[in-house]
Amino acid sequence: DEVHMLTEHAFNALLKTLEEPPPQVVFIFATTEPQKVPSTILSRCQRFDFHKVASAEIAACLGKIAEQEGIHIGSDALYRIARRAEGSMRDAQTLFDQVVAFCGFEVRDDDLGQLLGAVGEDQTVALIEAILAHDSRLVLEGAAEILRQGHDTRELCRSMLELVRDMIVMKVATPGSGLLDRSPAELEHLHKLGAQTTLEDLHTLFECLTTTEMRVRD
């Protein structure tokens, strides 16, 4: 596993074996960075590229597990777990086990956000809605509540950036293009939210959040 981590000397030693492999042995090399494997090794291998599993497929699989085990969890929460797994079914199932161990058989959005170390989706949406409505009081109260829960400012900016970015894509892309990695319910909510503003305002908000996130990082 992660064969690209071998040193140059280790690869040279391995090459001698690969040039005259013993008939009873099969080597299987796995790596997430094939470009780091020397061409002399790659040329002696049969290569198979595995692609990431779509979040919709992962969420559907987790949904079946939840149904079989009597776990109550919404489709949006399943998508959040699937997105965090970044295309790995194994990581998604491991994370789902952790969620159930933490939340029990009733998974709430707030508890899920606490476990994932991310701002809750509902809270982020509410904050964006308040910004678009120019409601300063709700913005301050919403941000204060999120920070009170232990989330930092940079994390909050990243969560909002992700949401605004998806709203921009939804306004620009063809409906049903599949460019957004979200559940149907989330897409519908984003569509309604985006209808309240213009593309220019979303770009301005995105740039503002990007600048803020960079300043917080520094």
PDB file of C-alpha atoms in Angstrom:
ATOM      1  CA  ASP A   1       0.000   0.000   0.000  1.00  0.00           C
ATOM      2  CA  GLU A   2       1.165   3.564  -0.822  1.00  0.00           C
ATOM      3  CA  VAL A   3       4.059   2.160  -2.835  1.00  0.00           C
ATOM      4  CA  HIS A   4       5.135   5.679  -3.878  1.00  0.00           C
ATOM      5  CA  MET A   5       6.555   6.102  -0.373  1.00  0.00           C
ATOM      6  CA  LEU A   6       9.428   3.719  -1.134  1.00  0.00           C
ATOM      7  CA  THR A   7      12.888   5.261  -1.352  1.00  0.00           C
ATOM      8  CA  GLU A   8      14.930   5.317  -4.549  1.00  0.00           C
ATOM      9  CA  HIS A   9      17.152   2.510  -3.231  1.00  0.00           C
ATOM     10  CA  ALA A  10      14.105   0.430  -2.330  1.00  0.00           C
ATOM     11  CA  PHE A  11      12.665   0.885  -5.824  1.00  0.00           C
ATOM     12  CA  ASN A  12      16.002  -0.188  -7.357  1.00  0.00           C
ATOM     13  CA  ALA A  13      16.033  -3.313  -5.219  1.00  0.00           C
ATOM     14  CA  LEU A  14      12.407  -4.022  -6.138  1.00  0.00           C
ATOM     15  CA  LEU A  15      13.154  -3.564  -9.836  1.00  0.00           C
ATOM     16  CA  LYS A  16      15.597  -6.475  -9.797  1.00  0.00           C
ATOM     17  CA  THR A  17      12.820  -8.739  -8.510  1.00  0.00           C
ATOM     18  CA  LEU A  18      10.265  -7.425 -10.986  1.00  0.00           C
ATOM     19  CA  GLU A  19      12.616  -8.055 -13.900  1.00  0.00           C
ATOM     20  CA  GLU A  20      12.686 -11.752 -13.012  1.00  0.00           C
ATOM     21  CA  PRO A  21       9.624 -12.334 -10.807  1.00  0.00           C
ATOM     22  CA  PRO A  22       9.294 -15.709  -9.075  1.00  0.00           C
ATOM     23  CA  PRO A  23       6.444 -17.701 -10.698  1.00  0.00           C
ATOM     24  CA  GLN A  24       4.599 -18.313  -7.419  1.00  0.00           C
ATOM     25  CA  VAL A  25       4.389 -14.630  -6.376  1.00  0.00           C
ATOM     26  CA  VAL A  26       2.033 -11.850  -7.432  1.00  0.00           C
ATOM     27  CA  PHE A  27       2.860  -8.280  -6.404  1.00  0.00           C
ATOM     28  CA  ILE A  28      -0.024  -5.835  -5.982  1.00  0.00           C
ATOM     29  CA  PHE A  29       1.009  -2.198  -5.614  1.00  0.00           C
ATOM     30  CA  ALA A  30      -1.501   0.405  -4.455  1.00  0.00           C
ATOM     31  CA  THR A  31      -0.922   4.137  -4.501  1.00  0.00           C
ATOM     32  CA  THR A  32      -2.813   7.406  -4.512  1.00  0.00           C
ATOM     33  CA  GLU A  33       0.056   9.147  -6.336  1.00  0.00           C
ATOM     34  CA  PRO A  34       1.117   7.017  -9.337  1.00  0.00           C
ATOM     35  CA  GLN A  35       3.116   9.915 -10.806  1.00  0.00           C
ATOM     36  CA  LYS A  36       5.670   9.396  -8.002  1.00  0.00           C
ATOM     37  CA  VAL A  37       6.321   5.769  -8.992  1.00  0.00           C
ATOM     38  CA  PRO A  38       9.398   5.437 -11.276  1.00  0.00           C
ATOM     39  CA  SER A  39       8.635   4.683 -14.919  1.00  0.00           C
ATOM     40  CA  THR A  40      10.899   1.643 -14.715  1.00  0.00           C
ATOM     41  CA  ILE A  41       8.478   0.148 -12.188  1.00  0.00           C
ATOM     42  CA  LEU A  42       5.301   1.264 -13.986  1.00  0.00           C
ATOM     43  CA  SER A  43       6.470  -0.228 -17.286  1.00  0.00           C
ATOM     44  CA  ARG A  44       6.604  -3.667 -15.670  1.00  0.00           C
ATOM     45  CA  CYS A  45       3.136  -3.467 -14.138  1.00  0.00           C
ATOM     46  CA  GLN A  46      -0.394  -3.925 -15.368  1.00  0.00           C
ATOM     47  CA  ARG A  47      -2.167  -0.752 -14.270  1.00  0.00           C
ATOM     48  CA  PHE A  48      -5.736  -0.389 -13.029  1.00  0.00           C
ATOM     49  CA  ASP A  49      -7.092   3.056 -12.159  1.00  0.00           C
ATOM     50  CA  PHE A  50      -9.843   3.124  -9.545  1.00  0.00           C
ATOM     51  CA  HIS A  51     -12.112   6.149  -9.507  1.00  0.00           C
ATOM     52  CA  LYS A  52     -13.865   7.760  -6.570  1.00  0.00           C
ATOM     53  CA  VAL A  53     -17.343   6.542  -5.736  1.00  0.00           C
ATOM     54  CA  ALA A  54     -19.988   9.212  -6.291  1.00  0.00           C
ATOM     55  CA  SER A  55     -21.455  10.716  -3.127  1.00  0.00           C
ATOM     56  CA  ALA A  56     -24.957   9.740  -4.283  1.00  0.00           C
ATOM     57  CA  GLU A  57     -23.927   6.076  -4.401  1.00  0.00           C
ATOM     58  CA  ILE A  58     -22.222   6.276  -1.013  1.00  0.00           C
ATOM     59  CA  ALA A  59     -25.254   7.998   0.546  1.00  0.00           C
ATOM     60  CA  ALA A  60     -27.581   5.367  -0.932  1.00  0.00           C
ATOM     61  CA  CYS A  61     -25.428   2.570   0.505  1.00  0.00           C
ATOM     62  CA  LEU A  62     -25.315   4.210   3.937  1.00  0.00           C
ATOM     63  CA  GLY A  63     -29.080   4.707   3.743  1.00  0.00           C
ATOM     64  CA  LYS A  64     -29.606   0.962   3.257  1.00  0.00           C
ATOM     65  CA  ILE A  65     -27.365   0.226   6.234  1.00  0.00           C
ATOM     66  CA  ALA A  66     -29.288   2.747   8.350  1.00  0.00           C
ATOM     67  CA  GLU A  67     -32.612   1.183   7.351  1.00  0.00           C
ATOM     68  CA  GLN A  68     -31.399  -2.324   8.170  1.00  0.00           C
ATOM     69  CA  GLU A  69     -30.025  -1.237  11.544  1.00  0.00           C
ATOM     70  CA  GLY A  70     -32.999   0.948  12.507  1.00  0.00           C
ATOM     71  CA  ILE A  71     -30.960   4.168  12.491  1.00  0.00           C
ATOM     72  CA  HIS A  72     -32.886   7.398  11.910  1.00  0.00           C
ATOM     73  CA  ILE A  73     -30.827   9.782   9.794  1.00  0.00           C
ATOM     74  CA  GLY A  74     -31.848  12.269   7.105  1.00  0.00           C
ATOM     75  CA  SER A  75     -30.680  12.191   3.490  1.00  0.00           C
ATOM     76  CA  ASP A  76     -28.833  15.503   3.912  1.00  0.00           C
ATOM     77  CA  ALA A  77     -26.830  14.052   6.804  1.00  0.00           C
ATOM     78  CA  LEU A  78     -25.990  10.986   4.722  1.00  0.00           C
ATOM     79  CA  TYR A  79     -24.697  13.253   1.959  1.00  0.00           C
ATOM     80  CA  ARG A  80     -22.561  15.179   4.454  1.00  0.00           C
ATOM     81  CA  ILE A  81     -20.941  11.927   5.565  1.00  0.00           C
ATOM     82  CA  ALA A  82     -20.514  10.834   1.941  1.00  0.00           C
ATOM     83  CA  ARG A  83     -18.863  14.123   0.951  1.00  0.00           C
ATOM     84  CA  ARG A  84     -16.487  13.942   3.913  1.00  0.00           C
ATOM     85  CA  ALA A  85     -15.411  10.450   2.764  1.00  0.00           C
ATOM     86  CA  GLU A  86     -14.191  11.987  -0.534  1.00  0.00           C
ATOM     87  CA  GLY A  87     -15.171   9.053  -2.732  1.00  0.00           C
ATOM     88  CA  SER A  88     -14.082   6.235  -0.409  1.00  0.00           C
ATOM     89  CA  MET A  89     -16.813   3.769   0.552  1.00  0.00           C
ATOM     90  CA  ARG A  90     -14.605   2.300   3.262  1.00  0.00           C
ATOM     91  CA  ASP A  91     -13.986   5.693   4.863  1.00  0.00           C
ATOM     92  CA  ALA A  92     -17.701   6.504   4.635  1.00  0.00           C
ATOM     93  CA  GLN A  93     -18.692   3.334   6.477  1.00  0.00           C
ATOM     94  CA  THR A  94     -16.018   3.918   9.121  1.00  0.00           C
ATOM     95  CA  LEU A  95     -17.243   7.470   9.619  1.00  0.00           C
ATOM     96  CA  PHE A  96     -20.846   6.281   9.737  1.00  0.00           C
ATOM     97  CA  ASP A  97     -19.916   3.832  12.528  1.00  0.00           C
ATOM     98  CA  GLN A  98     -18.382   6.726  14.456  1.00  0.00           C
ATOM     99  CA  VAL A  99     -21.508   8.823  13.927  1.00  0.00           C
ATOM    100  CA  VAL A 100     -23.763   6.087  15.292  1.00  0.00           C
ATOM    101  CA  ALA A 101     -21.433   5.493  18.250  1.00  0.00           C
ATOM    102  CA  PHE A 102     -21.555   9.217  19.034  1.00  0.00           C
ATOM    103  CA  CYS A 103     -25.177  10.049  18.226  1.00  0.00           C
ATOM    104  CA  GLY A 104     -26.965   6.770  18.863  1.00  0.00           C
ATOM    105  CA  PHE A 105     -29.825   5.635  16.625  1.00  0.00           C
ATOM    106  CA  GLU A 106     -31.188   9.186  16.204  1.00  0.00           C
ATOM    107  CA  VAL A 107     -28.702  11.295  14.254  1.00  0.00           C
ATOM    108  CA  ARG A 108     -29.307  15.055  14.465  1.00  0.00           C
ATOM    109  CA  ASP A 109     -27.645  17.674  12.284  1.00  0.00           C
ATOM    110  CA  ASP A 110     -26.086  19.499  15.246  1.00  0.00           C
ATOM    111  CA  ASP A 111     -24.559  16.311  16.651  1.00  0.00           C
ATOM    112  CA  LEU A 112     -23.254  15.353  13.222  1.00  0.00           C
ATOM    113  CA  GLY A 113     -21.639  18.764  12.796  1.00  0.00           C
ATOM    114  CA  GLN A 114     -19.984  18.446  16.191  1.00  0.00           C
ATOM    115  CA  LEU A 115     -18.561  15.035  15.317  1.00  0.00           C
ATOM    116  CA  LEU A 116     -17.364  16.084  11.865  1.00  0.00           C
ATOM    117  CA  GLY A 117     -15.870  19.260  13.294  1.00  0.00           C
ATOM    118  CA  ALA A 118     -17.855  21.293  10.783  1.00  0.00           C
ATOM    119  CA  VAL A 119     -20.459  24.003  11.085  1.00  0.00           C
ATOM    120  CA  GLY A 120     -23.973  22.608  10.757  1.00  0.00           C
ATOM    121  CA  GLU A 121     -25.508  22.947   7.297  1.00  0.00           C
ATOM    122  CA  ASP A 122     -28.684  24.494   8.679  1.00  0.00           C
ATOM    123  CA  GLN A 123     -26.688  27.109  10.582  1.00  0.00           C
ATOM    124  CA  THR A 124     -24.635  28.017   7.521  1.00  0.00           C
ATOM    125  CA  VAL A 125     -27.745  28.357   5.360  1.00  0.00           C
ATOM    126  CA  ALA A 126     -29.447  30.511   8.005  1.00  0.00           C
ATOM    127  CA  LEU A 127     -26.391  32.771   8.171  1.00  0.00           C
ATOM    128  CA  ILE A 128     -26.263  33.184   4.380  1.00  0.00           C
ATOM    129  CA  GLU A 129     -29.997  33.923   4.338  1.00  0.00           C
ATOM    130  CA  ALA A 130     -29.496  36.646   6.953  1.00  0.00           C
ATOM    131  CA  ILE A 131     -26.627  38.160   4.947  1.00  0.00           C
ATOM    132  CA  LEU A 132     -28.669  38.198   1.738  1.00  0.00           C
ATOM    133  CA  ALA A 133     -31.558  39.779   3.645  1.00  0.00           C
ATOM    134  CA  HIS A 134     -29.179  42.447   5.031  1.00  0.00           C
ATOM    135  CA  ASP A 135     -30.302  41.542   8.547  1.00  0.00           C
ATOM    136  CA  SER A 136     -27.276  42.549  10.624  1.00  0.00           C
ATOM    137  CA  ARG A 137     -28.812  41.445  13.912  1.00  0.00           C
ATOM    138  CA  LEU A 138     -29.466  37.889  12.699  1.00  0.00           C
ATOM    139  CA  VAL A 139     -25.983  37.708  11.162  1.00  0.00           C
ATOM    140  CA  LEU A 140     -24.310  38.682  14.436  1.00  0.00           C
ATOM    141  CA  GLU A 141     -26.496  36.382  16.525  1.00  0.00           C
ATOM    142  CA  GLY A 142     -26.007  33.452  14.141  1.00  0.00           C
ATOM    143  CA  ALA A 143     -22.237  33.881  13.968  1.00  0.00           C
ATOM    144  CA  ALA A 144     -21.998  34.278  17.752  1.00  0.00           C
ATOM    145  CA  GLU A 145     -23.947  31.058  18.313  1.00  0.00           C
ATOM    146  CA  ILE A 146     -21.720  29.120  15.911  1.00  0.00           C
ATOM    147  CA  LEU A 147     -18.563  30.420  17.594  1.00  0.00           C
ATOM    148  CA  ARG A 148     -20.050  29.666  21.010  1.00  0.00           C
ATOM    149  CA  GLN A 149     -20.361  26.020  19.974  1.00  0.00           C
ATOM    150  CA  GLY A 150     -16.590  25.864  19.577  1.00  0.00           C
ATOM    151  CA  HIS A 151     -16.206  26.439  15.831  1.00  0.00           C
ATOM    152  CA  ASP A 152     -13.509  28.918  14.848  1.00  0.00           C
ATOM    153  CA  THR A 153     -13.842  31.827  12.425  1.00  0.00           C
ATOM    154  CA  ARG A 154     -11.774  30.207   9.690  1.00  0.00           C
ATOM    155  CA  GLU A 155     -13.926  27.087   9.773  1.00  0.00           C
ATOM    156  CA  LEU A 156     -17.045  29.238   9.579  1.00  0.00           C
ATOM    157  CA  CYS A 157     -15.665  31.079   6.536  1.00  0.00           C
ATOM    158  CA  ARG A 158     -14.843  27.807   4.769  1.00  0.00           C
ATOM    159  CA  SER A 159     -18.339  26.481   5.399  1.00  0.00           C
ATOM    160  CA  MET A 160     -19.913  29.647   4.014  1.00  0.00           C
ATOM    161  CA  LEU A 161     -17.534  29.700   1.038  1.00  0.00           C
ATOM    162  CA  GLU A 162     -18.546  26.168   0.091  1.00  0.00           C
ATOM    163  CA  LEU A 163     -22.217  27.104   0.196  1.00  0.00           C
ATOM    164  CA  VAL A 164     -21.810  30.341  -1.780  1.00  0.00           C
ATOM    165  CA  ARG A 165     -19.635  28.571  -4.334  1.00  0.00           C
ATOM    166  CA  ASP A 166     -22.368  25.963  -4.900  1.00  0.00           C
ATOM    167  CA  MET A 167     -24.962  28.723  -5.270  1.00  0.00           C
ATOM    168  CA  ILE A 168     -22.814  30.343  -7.971  1.00  0.00           C
ATOM    169  CA  VAL A 169     -22.428  27.037  -9.805  1.00  0.00           C
ATOM    170  CA  MET A 170     -26.177  26.451  -9.626  1.00  0.00           C
ATOM    171  CA  LYS A 171     -26.858  29.834 -11.220  1.00  0.00           C
ATOM    172  CA  VAL A 172     -24.332  29.290 -14.011  1.00  0.00           C
ATOM    173  CA  ALA A 173     -24.577  25.561 -14.783  1.00  0.00           C
ATOM    174  CA  THR A 174     -27.276  23.784 -16.748  1.00  0.00           C
ATOM    175  CA  PRO A 175     -29.979  22.295 -14.461  1.00  0.00           C
ATOM    176  CA  GLY A 176     -29.328  18.620 -13.784  1.00  0.00           C
ATOM    177  CA  SER A 177     -25.696  18.844 -14.914  1.00  0.00           C
ATOM    178  CA  GLY A 178     -24.530  16.891 -11.863  1.00  0.00           C
ATOM    179  CA  LEU A 179     -21.776  19.379 -11.046  1.00  0.00           C
ATOM    180  CA  LEU A 180     -22.918  19.781  -7.438  1.00  0.00           C
ATOM    181  CA  ASP A 181     -22.262  17.010  -4.967  1.00  0.00           C
ATOM    182  CA  ARG A 182     -25.446  17.486  -2.937  1.00  0.00           C
ATOM    183  CA  SER A 183     -28.717  15.729  -2.181  1.00  0.00           C
ATOM    184  CA  PRO A 184     -31.890  16.654  -4.140  1.00  0.00           C
ATOM    185  CA  ALA A 185     -33.299  18.384  -1.040  1.00  0.00           C
ATOM    186  CA  GLU A 186     -30.124  20.453  -0.654  1.00  0.00           C
ATOM    187  CA  LEU A 187     -30.188  21.394  -4.341  1.00  0.00           C
ATOM    188  CA  GLU A 188     -33.793  22.557  -4.067  1.00  0.00           C
ATOM    189  CA  HIS A 189     -32.955  24.636  -0.994  1.00  0.00           C
ATOM    190  CA  LEU A 190     -29.937  26.174  -2.729  1.00  0.00           C
ATOM    191  CA  HIS A 191     -32.080  27.026  -5.749  1.00  0.00           C
ATOM    192  CA  LYS A 192     -34.579  28.872  -3.562  1.00  0.00           C
ATOM    193  CA  LEU A 193     -31.790  30.616  -1.690  1.00  0.00           C
ATOM    194  CA  GLY A 194     -30.035  31.669  -4.893  1.00  0.00           C
ATOM    195  CA  ALA A 195     -33.257  33.071  -6.308  1.00  0.00           C
ATOM    196  CA  GLN A 196     -33.124  35.760  -3.617  1.00  0.00           C
ATOM    197  CA  THR A 197     -29.978  37.352  -5.023  1.00  0.00           C
ATOM    198  CA  THR A 198     -27.962  38.024  -8.169  1.00  0.00           C
ATOM    199  CA  LEU A 199     -24.850  36.355  -9.512  1.00  0.00           C
ATOM    200  CA  GLU A 200     -22.924  39.600  -9.028  1.00  0.00           C
ATOM    201  CA  ASP A 201     -23.856  39.767  -5.345  1.00  0.00           C
ATOM    202  CA  LEU A 202     -22.803  36.150  -4.858  1.00  0.00           C
ATOM    203  CA  HIS A 203     -19.421  36.878  -6.474  1.00  0.00           C
ATOM    204  CA  THR A 204     -18.973  39.868  -4.169  1.00  0.00           C
ATOM    205  CA  LEU A 205     -19.859  37.749  -1.127  1.00  0.00           C
ATOM    206  CA  PHE A 206     -17.494  34.990  -2.244  1.00  0.00           C
ATOM    207  CA  GLU A 207     -14.592  37.434  -2.650  1.00  0.00           C
ATOM    208  CA  CYS A 208     -15.344  38.975   0.743  1.00  0.00           C
ATOM    209  CA  LEU A 209     -15.364  35.573   2.459  1.00  0.00           C
ATOM    210  CA  THR A 210     -12.168  34.528   0.650  1.00  0.00           C
ATOM    211  CA  THR A 211     -10.362  37.661   1.843  1.00  0.00           C
ATOM    212  CA  THR A 212     -11.649  37.159   5.382  1.00  0.00           C
ATOM    213  CA  GLU A 213     -10.578  33.504   5.460  1.00  0.00           C
ATOM    214  CA  MET A 214      -7.074  34.450   4.305  1.00  0.00           C
ATOM    215  CA  ARG A 215      -6.778  37.200   6.934  1.00  0.00           C
ATOM    216  CA  VAL A 216      -7.904  34.811   9.674  1.00  0.00           C
ATOM    217  CA  ARG A 217      -5.361  32.253   8.472  1.00  0.00           C
ATOM    218  CA  ASP A 218      -2.547  34.820   8.655  1.00  0.00           C
TER     219      ASP A 218
END
